[in-house]
Coordinates of C-alpha atoms in Angstrom, one line a residue:
M1 CA -0.2 -0.1 0.1
E2 CA 3.1 2.3 -1.0
G3 CA 2.5 5.5 -3.2
G4 CA 0.0 7.4 -1.5
P5 CA -0.1 11.2 -3.6
E6 CA 3.3 12.9 -3.7
T7 CA 4.5 16.2 -4.7
A8 CA 7.3 17.2 -6.9
S9 CA 10.1 19.5 -7.2
K10 CA 10.8 22.2 -10.1
Q11 CA 13.9 20.0 -10.9
E12 CA 11.3 17.1 -11.1
F13 CA 9.1 19.1 -13.2
T14 CA 12.4 19.9 -15.8
E15 CA 13.1 16.2 -15.9
F16 CA 9.5 15.6 -16.3
W17 CA 9.1 17.1 -19.6
K18 CA 12.4 15.8 -21.1
R19 CA 11.2 12.1 -20.1
A20 CA 8.0 12.7 -21.2
T21 CA 9.1 14.1 -24.9
S22 CA 11.4 11.4 -25.2
S23 CA 9.3 8.7 -24.2
P24 CA 5.2 9.4 -24.7
Y25 CA 4.9 5.7 -23.4
I26 CA 5.6 7.0 -19.7
M27 CA 3.1 9.6 -20.3
R28 CA 0.5 7.1 -21.6
L29 CA 0.7 5.1 -18.3
A30 CA 0.4 7.9 -16.1
L31 CA -2.6 9.2 -17.8
S32 CA -4.2 5.7 -17.7
A33 CA -3.7 4.9 -14.7
G34 CA -4.5 8.4 -13.6
I35 CA -8.0 8.2 -14.5
G36 CA -8.7 6.4 -11.4
G37 CA -8.1 9.9 -9.9
L38 CA -10.6 11.2 -12.2
L39 CA -13.3 8.9 -11.3
F40 CA -12.3 9.6 -7.5
G41 CA -13.1 13.6 -8.3
Y42 CA -16.0 13.2 -10.4
D43 CA -17.9 10.8 -8.2
T44 CA -17.2 13.6 -5.6
G45 CA -18.8 16.6 -7.7
V46 CA -21.2 15.0 -9.5
I47 CA -23.7 14.2 -6.5
S48 CA -23.6 17.7 -5.4
G49 CA -25.5 19.1 -8.7
A50 CA -27.7 15.5 -9.0
L51 CA -29.3 16.0 -5.7
L52 CA -31.3 18.7 -6.5
Y53 CA -32.9 17.1 -9.0
I54 CA -33.1 13.5 -7.2
R55 CA -35.2 15.8 -4.7
E56 CA -37.7 16.7 -7.2
D57 CA -38.2 13.0 -8.7
F58 CA -38.5 11.3 -5.1
V59 CA -40.6 13.1 -2.4
E60 CA -39.2 11.2 0.4
V61 CA -35.7 12.2 -0.7
D62 CA -37.1 15.8 -0.6
K63 CA -38.8 15.7 2.9
K64 CA -36.2 13.4 4.4
L65 CA -32.6 15.2 5.3
W66 CA -31.3 11.9 7.0
L67 CA -32.2 9.9 3.5
Q68 CA -30.3 12.9 1.6
E69 CA -27.2 12.1 3.5
V70 CA -27.2 8.5 3.2
I71 CA -27.9 9.0 -0.6
V72 CA -24.6 11.0 -0.4
S73 CA -22.5 9.4 2.5
M74 CA -23.0 5.6 1.1
A75 CA -20.5 6.3 -1.6
V76 CA -18.0 7.1 1.4
A77 CA -19.0 4.1 3.4
G78 CA -18.5 1.8 0.2
A79 CA -14.7 3.8 -0.3
I80 CA -14.0 2.6 3.1
I81 CA -14.7 -1.0 2.4
G82 CA -12.8 -0.7 -1.0
A83 CA -9.4 1.0 0.9
A84 CA -9.6 -1.5 3.3
L85 CA -9.7 -4.4 0.7
G86 CA -7.7 -2.3 -1.7
G87 CA -4.3 -3.3 0.2
W88 CA -5.1 -6.9 -0.3
M89 CA -6.4 -6.8 -3.8
N90 CA -3.0 -5.0 -4.7
D91 CA -0.7 -7.7 -2.8
R92 CA -2.5 -10.6 -4.0
L93 CA -3.8 -10.0 -7.2
G94 CA -1.5 -6.7 -8.6
R95 CA -2.1 -3.4 -9.3
K96 CA -3.3 -3.5 -12.6
T97 CA -6.0 -6.2 -12.0
S98 CA -7.1 -4.2 -9.1
I99 CA -7.6 -1.3 -11.4
L100 CA -9.8 -3.1 -13.6
G101 CA -11.8 -4.7 -10.9
A102 CA -12.4 -1.0 -9.8
D103 CA -13.4 0.2 -13.0
I104 CA -15.9 -2.7 -13.3
V105 CA -17.4 -2.0 -10.1
F106 CA -17.5 1.7 -10.7
F107 CA -19.2 0.7 -14.1
L108 CA -21.9 -1.3 -12.6
G109 CA -22.6 1.5 -9.8
A110 CA -23.0 4.2 -12.6
I111 CA -25.4 2.0 -14.0
V112 CA -27.5 0.9 -11.1
M113 CA -27.7 4.9 -10.3
A114 CA -28.7 5.9 -13.4
I115 CA -31.6 3.5 -13.6
S116 CA -32.5 3.7 -10.4
P117 CA -36.8 3.4 -9.6
A118 CA -36.4 3.8 -6.1
P119 CA -34.2 5.8 -3.6
W120 CA -32.9 2.6 -2.1
V121 CA -31.6 1.2 -5.4
L122 CA -29.8 4.5 -5.7
V123 CA -28.1 3.8 -2.5
V124 CA -27.2 0.2 -3.7
G125 CA -25.6 2.0 -6.6
R126 CA -23.9 4.9 -4.8
I127 CA -22.1 2.0 -2.4
L128 CA -20.8 0.1 -5.4
V129 CA -19.6 3.6 -7.1
G130 CA -18.0 4.1 -3.6
F131 CA -16.3 0.6 -3.6
G132 CA -14.9 1.2 -6.8
V133 CA -13.6 4.9 -5.9
G134 CA -11.9 3.3 -2.4
I135 CA -10.0 1.0 -4.5
A136 CA -9.2 3.3 -7.2
S137 CA -8.0 6.2 -4.9
M138 CA -5.0 4.0 -3.5
T139 CA -3.9 1.9 -6.3
S140 CA -3.6 4.3 -9.1
P141 CA -1.1 6.5 -7.3
L142 CA 0.9 3.1 -6.2
Y143 CA 0.6 1.8 -10.0
I144 CA 2.3 5.0 -11.4
S145 CA 4.7 5.0 -8.4
E146 CA 5.8 1.8 -9.1
A147 CA 6.1 2.1 -12.6
S148 CA 7.7 5.4 -13.0
P149 CA 11.5 6.6 -13.0
A150 CA 12.7 7.9 -9.7
A151 CA 13.7 11.3 -11.1
I152 CA 10.2 12.3 -12.2
R153 CA 8.1 10.0 -9.9
G154 CA 6.5 12.8 -7.8
A155 CA 5.4 14.6 -11.0
L156 CA 3.8 12.0 -12.4
I157 CA 2.0 11.3 -9.1
C158 CA 0.9 14.8 -9.5
I159 CA -1.3 13.9 -12.4
N160 CA -3.4 11.5 -10.4
G161 CA -4.1 14.6 -7.9
L162 CA -4.7 17.0 -11.0
L163 CA -7.1 14.5 -12.3
I164 CA -9.1 14.3 -9.3
T165 CA -9.6 18.1 -9.4
F166 CA -10.3 17.8 -13.0
G167 CA -12.8 15.1 -12.4
Q168 CA -14.6 17.8 -10.0
F169 CA -14.7 20.1 -12.2
L170 CA -15.7 18.1 -15.1
S171 CA -18.6 16.9 -13.2
Y172 CA -19.6 20.2 -12.6
L173 CA -19.9 20.7 -16.4
I174 CA -21.6 17.6 -17.3
N175 CA -24.2 18.4 -14.4
L176 CA -24.6 22.1 -16.1
A177 CA -25.0 20.4 -19.2
F178 CA -28.0 18.3 -18.4
T179 CA -30.1 21.1 -16.4
K180 CA -32.6 21.1 -19.2
T181 CA -32.8 17.7 -20.4
S182 CA -35.3 14.8 -19.8
G183 CA -33.7 12.7 -16.8
T184 CA -31.3 15.4 -15.5
W185 CA -29.5 13.2 -12.8
R186 CA -29.9 10.0 -14.1
W187 CA -27.8 11.3 -17.0
M188 CA -25.7 13.1 -14.4
L189 CA -24.5 9.9 -12.7
G190 CA -24.8 7.5 -15.6
V191 CA -22.0 9.4 -17.5
A192 CA -19.8 8.8 -14.9
G193 CA -19.7 5.1 -16.5
L194 CA -17.7 6.4 -19.5
P195 CA -14.3 7.3 -17.6
A196 CA -14.4 3.8 -16.1
V197 CA -14.8 2.3 -19.7
V198 CA -12.1 4.1 -21.3
Q199 CA -10.0 3.3 -18.5
F200 CA -10.6 -0.4 -18.3
V201 CA -9.6 -0.4 -22.1
L202 CA -6.3 1.8 -21.9
M203 CA -5.3 -0.5 -18.8
L204 CA -5.8 -3.8 -20.4
T205 CA -3.0 -2.4 -23.7
L206 CA -0.6 -1.6 -20.2
P207 CA 1.3 -3.9 -18.2
E208 CA 1.5 -4.8 -14.4
S209 CA 3.5 -2.9 -12.1
P210 CA 7.3 -4.3 -13.0
R211 CA 7.9 -4.1 -8.9
W212 CA 5.0 -6.2 -7.9
L213 CA 5.9 -8.4 -11.0
Y214 CA 9.9 -8.7 -9.7
N215 CA 7.9 -9.2 -6.2
Q216 CA 6.3 -12.5 -7.6
G217 CA 9.2 -13.9 -9.4
K218 CA 8.9 -12.9 -12.9
E219 CA 12.0 -10.9 -13.5
N220 CA 12.0 -11.4 -17.0
E221 CA 8.5 -9.7 -17.5
S222 CA 9.9 -7.2 -15.0
R223 CA 12.8 -6.1 -17.1
K224 CA 10.8 -5.9 -20.5
I225 CA 8.5 -3.4 -18.8
L226 CA 11.7 -1.3 -17.0
E227 CA 12.9 -1.1 -20.8
K228 CA 10.1 0.8 -22.2
I229 CA 10.3 3.3 -19.0
Y230 CA 13.9 3.8 -18.5
K231 CA 16.9 5.0 -20.0
A232 CA 19.1 2.2 -21.0
D233 CA 22.0 2.8 -18.3
E234 CA 19.4 3.2 -15.3
I235 CA 17.7 -0.7 -16.1
E236 CA 20.6 -2.4 -14.2
G237 CA 20.6 -0.1 -11.5
E238 CA 16.8 0.0 -10.9
I239 CA 16.6 -3.8 -11.0
K240 CA 19.3 -3.7 -8.2
V241 CA 17.2 -1.3 -6.1
M242 CA 14.1 -4.0 -6.5
R243 CA 16.4 -6.8 -5.6
E244 CA 17.5 -4.9 -2.6
A245 CA 13.9 -4.0 -1.5
V246 CA 12.4 -7.5 -2.0
E247 CA 15.4 -9.0 0.3
Q248 CA 15.0 -6.2 2.9
E249 CA 10.9 -6.9 2.9
K250 CA 11.7 -10.8 3.1
Q251 CA 13.5 -10.5 5.8
V252 CA 11.7 -8.0 7.6
E253 CA 8.6 -10.3 7.4
G254 CA 10.6 -12.8 8.9
L255 CA 11.2 -10.9 12.0
I256 CA 7.8 -9.0 12.4
G257 CA 5.4 -11.8 11.1
Q258 CA 2.9 -12.8 8.2
T259 CA -0.2 -12.2 9.6
L260 CA -2.0 -8.7 9.9
G261 CA -2.0 -9.1 13.6
E262 CA 1.3 -9.6 13.9
K263 CA 2.5 -6.5 11.9
M264 CA 0.2 -4.5 13.8
K265 CA 1.5 -5.1 17.2
A266 CA 5.1 -4.6 15.7
A267 CA 3.9 -1.4 14.2
F268 CA 2.2 0.0 17.6
S269 CA 5.1 -1.3 19.5
N270 CA 7.9 1.1 17.9
V271 CA 7.7 4.4 19.6
A272 CA 9.0 5.7 15.9
V273 CA 6.0 4.2 14.2
R274 CA 3.2 5.4 16.9
R275 CA 4.3 9.0 16.8
G276 CA 4.0 9.1 12.6
L277 CA 0.7 7.6 13.0
Y278 CA -0.3 10.6 15.7
A279 CA 0.8 12.9 13.1
G280 CA -0.4 11.3 9.9
V281 CA -3.7 10.4 11.2
T282 CA -4.5 13.6 13.0
A283 CA -3.4 15.2 9.5
Q284 CA -5.9 13.3 7.5
V285 CA -8.7 13.7 10.3
A286 CA -8.4 17.3 10.3
Q287 CA -8.6 17.4 6.6
Q288 CA -12.2 16.2 6.7
F289 CA -13.3 18.3 9.7
V290 CA -12.6 21.5 8.1
G291 CA -15.9 20.6 6.4
I292 CA -14.5 20.8 2.7
N293 CA -15.9 17.7 1.5
T294 CA -19.5 18.9 2.7
V295 CA -18.4 22.0 0.2
M296 CA -17.7 19.6 -2.8
Y297 CA -20.4 17.2 -1.9
Y298 CA -23.4 20.2 -1.4
S299 CA -21.6 23.2 -2.8
P300 CA -24.8 23.7 -4.8
T301 CA -27.1 23.6 -2.0
I302 CA -24.9 25.9 -0.1
V303 CA -25.1 28.4 -2.9
Q304 CA -28.9 28.3 -2.4
F305 CA -28.3 28.4 1.1
A306 CA -27.0 31.8 0.6
G307 CA -30.0 32.8 -1.3
I308 CA -29.5 32.1 -5.0
A309 CA -32.5 29.9 -6.1
S310 CA -31.5 29.0 -9.4
K311 CA -30.7 25.5 -9.8
S312 CA -28.5 26.1 -12.7
T313 CA -27.2 29.7 -11.2
A314 CA -25.9 27.2 -8.2
L315 CA -24.4 24.7 -10.5
A316 CA -22.5 27.2 -12.4
L317 CA -20.8 29.2 -9.3
S318 CA -20.3 25.6 -8.1
L319 CA -18.4 25.2 -11.5
V320 CA -15.9 28.4 -10.2
T321 CA -15.5 26.7 -7.1
S322 CA -14.5 23.5 -8.2
G323 CA -12.2 25.3 -10.7
L324 CA -10.6 27.2 -7.8
N325 CA -9.9 23.8 -6.0
A326 CA -7.6 22.7 -9.6
V327 CA -6.0 26.0 -9.0
G328 CA -5.0 25.2 -5.1
S329 CA -3.7 21.9 -6.5
I330 CA -1.3 23.4 -8.7
L331 CA -0.2 26.0 -5.8
S332 CA 0.5 23.2 -3.7
M333 CA 2.7 21.8 -6.0
L334 CA 5.0 24.6 -6.5
C335 CA 5.0 25.8 -2.8
I336 CA 5.0 22.3 -0.4
D337 CA 8.9 21.7 -1.2
K338 CA 9.8 25.9 -0.6
Y339 CA 7.6 26.4 2.4
G340 CA 7.7 22.9 4.0
R341 CA 4.7 20.4 4.8
R342 CA 4.2 21.5 8.7
K343 CA 4.1 25.3 7.7
L344 CA 1.7 25.0 4.7
M345 CA -0.6 23.0 6.9
L346 CA -0.6 25.7 9.7
L347 CA -1.0 28.7 7.1
S348 CA -3.9 26.8 5.3
L349 CA -5.5 26.4 8.5
I350 CA -5.4 30.0 9.7
A351 CA -6.7 30.8 6.5
I352 CA -9.4 28.5 6.9
I353 CA -10.7 29.7 10.0
I354 CA -10.7 33.1 9.2
C355 CA -12.9 32.0 5.8
L356 CA -15.2 29.7 8.0
L357 CA -15.5 32.7 10.7
T358 CA -16.6 35.1 7.8
L359 CA -19.1 32.8 6.4
T360 CA -20.6 32.2 9.8
G361 CA -20.9 36.3 9.9
V362 CA -22.3 36.1 6.2
F363 CA -24.9 33.4 6.6
Y364 CA -26.1 34.9 10.1
Q365 CA -26.8 38.2 8.2
A366 CA -28.3 36.9 5.8
A367 CA -30.8 34.7 7.9
T368 CA -31.7 38.1 10.3
T369 CA -32.1 40.3 7.4
A370 CA -34.4 38.0 5.8
P371 CA -37.6 39.2 4.1
P372 CA -40.6 38.9 6.1
I373 CA -43.9 37.3 5.6
D374 CA -46.9 38.8 3.9
N375 CA -50.1 37.7 6.0
V376 CA -52.3 39.0 3.0
D377 CA -50.1 37.3 0.2
T378 CA -49.8 34.1 2.0
L379 CA -53.4 33.7 2.8
S380 CA -54.0 35.2 -0.9
F381 CA -53.2 31.4 -2.2
G382 CA -55.8 29.7 -0.4
A383 CA -55.7 27.5 3.1
N384 CA -54.5 24.3 1.4
A385 CA -51.2 25.8 -0.1
T386 CA -50.2 27.9 3.0
C387 CA -47.6 26.5 5.3
Q388 CA -49.8 24.7 8.2
A389 CA -47.4 25.8 10.8
Y390 CA -47.6 29.3 9.9
L391 CA -51.6 28.9 9.8
D392 CA -50.8 27.4 13.9
A393 CA -48.6 30.1 14.9
P394 CA -50.0 32.6 17.4
N395 CA -48.3 35.4 16.3
V396 CA -47.4 35.3 12.7
S397 CA -45.9 39.0 12.3
S398 CA -42.7 38.0 13.6
W399 CA -42.2 35.4 10.6
N400 CA -39.9 36.0 8.2
C401 CA -38.3 33.6 5.0
M402 CA -36.0 32.0 7.3
K403 CA -38.7 31.2 10.1
C404 CA -40.7 29.7 7.3
L405 CA -38.0 27.5 5.9
K406 CA -37.0 26.3 9.3
A407 CA -40.7 25.3 9.2
E408 CA -40.1 23.0 6.4
C409 CA -42.1 25.0 4.3
A410 CA -41.1 27.4 1.0
F411 CA -40.9 31.0 0.8
C412 CA -42.7 32.3 -2.6
A413 CA -40.8 35.8 -3.5
S414 CA -42.8 39.0 -4.1
T415 CA -43.4 39.6 -7.6
G416 CA -42.0 43.0 -7.0
G417 CA -38.8 41.9 -6.1
N418 CA -37.0 38.8 -4.2
H419 CA -36.3 41.2 -1.1
L420 CA -39.9 42.5 -0.5
P421 CA -42.2 40.6 1.8
G422 CA -43.5 37.4 0.4
A423 CA -45.7 34.6 1.1
C424 CA -44.9 31.3 3.1
L425 CA -46.7 28.3 1.5
A426 CA -46.6 24.5 1.6
E427 CA -43.3 23.0 -0.1
T428 CA -45.3 20.9 -2.6
K429 CA -44.6 20.7 -6.5
E430 CA -48.2 21.6 -7.0
V431 CA -48.0 25.0 -4.7
R432 CA -44.3 25.7 -6.4
V433 CA -45.9 25.4 -9.8
V434 CA -48.2 28.0 -8.9
C435 CA -45.9 30.3 -7.9
G436 CA -44.0 30.1 -10.5
E437 CA -46.8 30.8 -13.0
Q438 CA -47.3 34.2 -11.3
K439 CA -43.5 34.8 -12.5
R440 CA -42.2 34.6 -8.7
V441 CA -39.0 33.2 -7.5
W442 CA -39.5 29.9 -5.2
F443 CA -37.2 29.7 -2.3
S444 CA -36.7 26.2 -0.3
D445 CA -33.1 26.0 0.6
G446 CA -32.1 29.6 1.4
C447 CA -33.5 33.2 1.6
P448 CA -33.2 35.7 -0.9
S449 CA -30.1 37.7 0.3
K450 CA -28.5 41.0 -0.9
I451 CA -25.2 39.3 0.5
G452 CA -25.4 36.0 -0.9
V453 CA -23.0 36.9 -3.8
L454 CA -20.4 37.7 -0.8
A455 CA -21.0 34.1 0.6
V456 CA -20.0 32.5 -2.7
I457 CA -16.9 34.6 -3.1
V458 CA -16.0 33.8 0.7
L459 CA -16.7 30.3 -0.4
G460 CA -14.1 30.1 -3.1
L461 CA -11.4 32.1 -0.7
Y462 CA -12.1 29.2 1.6
I463 CA -11.5 26.4 -1.3
L464 CA -8.3 28.5 -2.2
A465 CA -7.1 28.3 1.3
Y466 CA -7.9 24.3 2.0
S467 CA -6.4 23.1 -1.5
P468 CA -2.7 24.2 -1.2
G469 CA -2.1 23.0 2.2
M470 CA -4.8 20.5 4.0
G471 CA -6.0 19.6 0.5
S472 CA -2.8 17.4 -0.5
V473 CA -0.2 18.1 2.0
P474 CA -1.9 15.2 4.9
W475 CA -1.3 12.9 2.0
V476 CA 2.4 13.6 1.1
L477 CA 3.0 13.7 4.5
N478 CA 1.6 10.1 5.2
S479 CA 3.8 8.9 2.4
E480 CA 6.7 9.9 3.7
I481 CA 6.6 10.1 7.8
Y482 CA 6.2 5.9 8.4
P483 CA 9.4 3.6 8.3
L484 CA 9.6 1.7 5.2
R485 CA 8.8 -1.5 6.6
F486 CA 5.4 -0.3 8.2
R487 CA 4.5 2.3 5.1
G488 CA 1.6 0.0 3.9
I489 CA -0.1 -0.8 7.1
C490 CA 0.6 2.7 8.7
G491 CA -0.8 4.2 4.8
G492 CA -3.8 2.1 5.2
I493 CA -4.5 3.1 8.9
A494 CA -4.5 6.7 7.6
A495 CA -6.4 6.5 4.6
V496 CA -9.2 4.5 6.4
S497 CA -9.0 7.1 9.2
N498 CA -9.6 10.0 6.5
W499 CA -12.7 8.0 4.8
C500 CA -14.4 7.3 8.4
A501 CA -13.8 11.2 9.1
N502 CA -15.1 11.8 5.7
L503 CA -18.1 9.5 6.3
I504 CA -19.1 11.3 9.7
V505 CA -19.0 14.9 8.3
S506 CA -21.1 14.1 4.9
L507 CA -23.5 12.2 6.6
T508 CA -24.2 15.0 9.3
F509 CA -23.7 18.1 7.3
L510 CA -27.7 18.7 6.1
S511 CA -28.7 17.8 9.7
L512 CA -26.4 20.5 10.9
I513 CA -27.5 22.6 8.8
H514 CA -31.5 21.9 9.9
A515 CA -30.5 21.6 13.7
L516 CA -27.8 24.5 13.9
G517 CA -28.5 26.7 10.3
A518 CA -26.0 27.4 8.0
A519 CA -24.2 30.1 10.2
G520 CA -24.1 27.6 13.2
T521 CA -22.7 24.8 11.0
F522 CA -20.0 27.0 9.9
L523 CA -19.1 28.2 13.5
L524 CA -19.1 24.5 14.5
F525 CA -16.3 23.7 11.6
A526 CA -14.4 26.9 12.7
G527 CA -14.1 24.9 16.1
F528 CA -12.9 21.9 14.5
S529 CA -10.6 23.5 12.5
T530 CA -9.3 25.5 15.2
I531 CA -8.8 22.0 17.3
G532 CA -6.9 20.8 14.0
L533 CA -4.8 23.5 14.1
V534 CA -3.5 23.0 17.5
A535 CA -3.2 19.4 16.9
I536 CA -0.9 19.6 13.9
Y537 CA 1.1 22.6 16.0
L538 CA 1.7 19.8 18.5
L539 CA 2.0 16.4 16.9
V540 CA 3.4 17.0 13.5
P541 CA 6.8 17.5 12.6
E542 CA 8.4 19.1 9.7
T543 CA 9.8 16.6 7.3
K544 CA 11.0 18.7 4.2
G545 CA 14.1 17.9 2.6
L546 CA 14.4 14.5 5.1
Q547 CA 15.6 10.9 3.9
F548 CA 13.2 8.2 5.4
E549 CA 15.8 7.5 7.7
E550 CA 16.2 11.0 9.2
V551 CA 12.4 11.2 9.6
E552 CA 12.4 7.7 11.3
K553 CA 15.5 9.3 13.7
L554 CA 13.5 12.5 14.4
L555 CA 10.3 10.6 15.3
Q556 CA 12.6 8.3 17.8
K557 CA 14.4 11.1 19.6
G558 CA 10.6 13.2 19.7
F559 CA 9.1 16.0 17.9
N560 CA 9.0 19.0 20.1
P561 CA 7.3 22.2 18.9
C562 CA 8.8 24.7 20.7
G563 CA 12.4 23.4 19.6
C564 CA 13.2 22.2 23.1
T565 CA 15.5 19.5 23.8
N566 CA 13.4 16.2 24.6
P567 CA 15.5 13.6 26.7
K568 CA 15.0 10.0 25.5
T569 CA 12.9 7.7 27.6
D570 CA 13.6 4.2 28.5
E571 CA 11.2 3.4 26.1
E572 CA 12.4 5.3 23.2
K573 CA 16.0 4.2 23.9
A574 CA 14.6 0.1 23.9
S575 CA 13.0 1.0 20.8
I576 CA 16.0 2.1 18.7
G577 CA 17.3 -0.4 16.4
K578 CA 13.8 -1.8 16.3

């Protein structure tokens, strides 16, 4: 399970272009495997727009927040299972076979989602897609890593990261393209199967990872692949490195045992590994608890919370936020080796906290200045069309748009303008049609606000703050902070921690919005981000420019954020040399 997303230095990019132009086969290999990242990104983004239209087709989805959360989050649950089984599949079946299997499962999931006759079938499709994403998210960078020349390995793996953000951007384009077609969300989700088919066909023409083949004793096959990737004078050196690595792994396996339980016990008994896990898992969990995937999963919905009612406009603005995420990924490549992992995460978190606090203020202001309810206008629609909670309220003079929405009703804006007093009506398709026939705007997720555009701008700044730091650095950190002999198992623990945190956040977001309001929810994420800032400051050392052996020594010695000396404990002394 080696090979999480890495970064590249300026020298690697220079060498990358030289090698890519002289040997297009390398680029073909990286792009083909990197489509796994595109699948990952597309699924993350596509559900955000599709959910707006799924709610229109299935009344129970529109009425039940928990069902919306389940539809979104079951892909994450599937990804947890896929990531957990992905390590075994990669070791047992090979990297190429694992990618092909992920494509098949992903394609089947896309078809199931597209033809879903009921919400529960849609949930099954989401689990299948998530399972494929979980395998692909860890296997694609691993395959690229093991089939890349060392001099340009970081740059090639960056292709996988870029394709993740490109997949998110593409998903918003697809969502926008199908807003006016029949079967909107079915097309949005079904199209996801096409990249999986493309990758499946391309991977059939590519070889297995040379590292895995060499591990299986297929040295001749491994050499033939290396001849296509490496320069003639580099092949023997690479084979020598693989031979030494395989021998070392066999020796280590003999020392720490073959079973998963024995390997876990050996890992947790090593103080350097434990401290590495404290740092790695902290970074991965903090990455999710800043709330980023709620933004990616629900960004069109969040834009509507800001008072922008049009679904197509909400999708278009979400397209902008997705593009900013891609820009941030490029910034990360330029900055991470210059400023370091620790500093970039800390600066990113500070900027994220500022943005979340600003969003809290914007949404609070939008809620308190929401248009009031016009009693005469409301009753003119008739008792059957009026919000029942409004009819039963003892004092309707205090009602405004936000109070109407909290009562699970909808706001029909005035014909004179969205910010004038309007009607509080029952949230049904029939009443929505009546409101539209009067050339009035229907608000069911957020209230019209003069500062709604400001919320979208701050949302964009939040993504720019997140992407270069907390977006990519936790994966880079986890690829280099563990001792080589434990990197696979520790990387797996950290990846599952990331997906579990993702599941918790995405599964509770809409319920939090309903219970706390948008302002309260973003304030809560600001609190989580502050805890993450403190935890990363205390637990995560700087690994920039350090060899793996130097990182291990740093962890054995003990990291002290204040720079004070930290004398070794008896346990640490005994652990040195393990």
